[in-house]
Each structure stands twice: as structure tokens, then as C-alpha cells.
Short mmCIF file of C-alpha atoms in Angstrom, two decimals:
data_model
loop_
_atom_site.label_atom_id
_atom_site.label_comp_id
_atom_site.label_asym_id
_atom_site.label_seq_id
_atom_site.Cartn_x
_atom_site.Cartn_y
_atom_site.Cartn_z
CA UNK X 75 0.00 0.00 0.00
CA UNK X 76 1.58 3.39 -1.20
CA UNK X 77 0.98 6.87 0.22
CA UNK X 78 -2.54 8.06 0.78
CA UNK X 79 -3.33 11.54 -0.37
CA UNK X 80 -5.98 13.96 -0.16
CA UNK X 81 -7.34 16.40 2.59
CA UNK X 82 -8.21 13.97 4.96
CA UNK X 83 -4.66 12.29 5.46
CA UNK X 84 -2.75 15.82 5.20
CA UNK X 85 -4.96 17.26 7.85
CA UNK X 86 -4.75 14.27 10.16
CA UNK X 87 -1.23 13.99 9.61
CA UNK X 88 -0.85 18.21 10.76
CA UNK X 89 -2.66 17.63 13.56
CA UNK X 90 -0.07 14.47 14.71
CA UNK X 91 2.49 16.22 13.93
CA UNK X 92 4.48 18.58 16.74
CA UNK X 93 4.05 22.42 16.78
CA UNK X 94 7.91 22.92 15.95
CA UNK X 95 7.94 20.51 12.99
CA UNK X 96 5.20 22.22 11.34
CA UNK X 97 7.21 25.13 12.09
CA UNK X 98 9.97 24.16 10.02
CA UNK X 99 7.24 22.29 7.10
CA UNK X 100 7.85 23.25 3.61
CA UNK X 101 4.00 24.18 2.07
CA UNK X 102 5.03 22.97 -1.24
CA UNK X 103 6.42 19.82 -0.03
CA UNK X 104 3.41 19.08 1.82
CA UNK X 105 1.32 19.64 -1.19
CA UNK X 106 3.08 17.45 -3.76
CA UNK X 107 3.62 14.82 -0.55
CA UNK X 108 -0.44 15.02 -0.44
CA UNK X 109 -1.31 15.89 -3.59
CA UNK X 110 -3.38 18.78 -2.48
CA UNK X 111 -3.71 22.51 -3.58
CA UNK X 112 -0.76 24.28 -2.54
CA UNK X 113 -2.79 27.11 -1.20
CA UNK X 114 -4.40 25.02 1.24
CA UNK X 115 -0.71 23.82 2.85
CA UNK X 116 0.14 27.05 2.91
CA UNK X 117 -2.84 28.36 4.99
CA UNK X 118 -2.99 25.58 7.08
CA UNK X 119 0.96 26.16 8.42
CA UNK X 120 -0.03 30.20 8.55
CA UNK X 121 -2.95 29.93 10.00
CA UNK X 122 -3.97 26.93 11.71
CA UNK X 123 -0.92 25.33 12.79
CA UNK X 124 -0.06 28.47 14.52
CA UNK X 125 -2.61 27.88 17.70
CA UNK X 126 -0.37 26.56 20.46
#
């Protein structure tokens, strides 16, 4: 079984993964990794991942 992509995995994945890593996350990375609208990786480490 390969990667799973899509919304749901990237978002459950963020939320598993520790505040300072997401610190450090690459947007565009995470969007190829997930195959998921840049724009969305990108909001989600500005925005969301930014409540401690």
C-alpha cells in the first residue's frame, strides 16, 4: 500500500504532527507529498498550525 493523499490524510497527519515541525514544514512539499492545492498547505501552516 503506497501513500494516501488527499485532505483527509494531510490534515490528520498536521494535527499528529508537533508544533515545531510544522514550524519548520515546507507548504510545497506538503502539497506534492499530499497531492493537495498548494494554497491550502500554505494556509494551514499560517494559520492553523499556529494555535499553540
Amino acid at each position: 500500500m503506497g501513500q494516501v493523499t488527499g485532505l483527509t490524510p494531510f490534515i490528520v497527519a498536521m494535527i499528529r504532527a508537533p508544533h515545531a515541525a510544522l514550524a519548520k514544514a515546507d507548504p510545497a512539499k506538503l502539497a506534492a507529498k499530499y497531492e493537495i492545492p498548494p494554497a491550502f498547505a500554505e494556509f494551514y501552516l499560517t494559520h492553523w498550525s499556529n494555535r499553540a
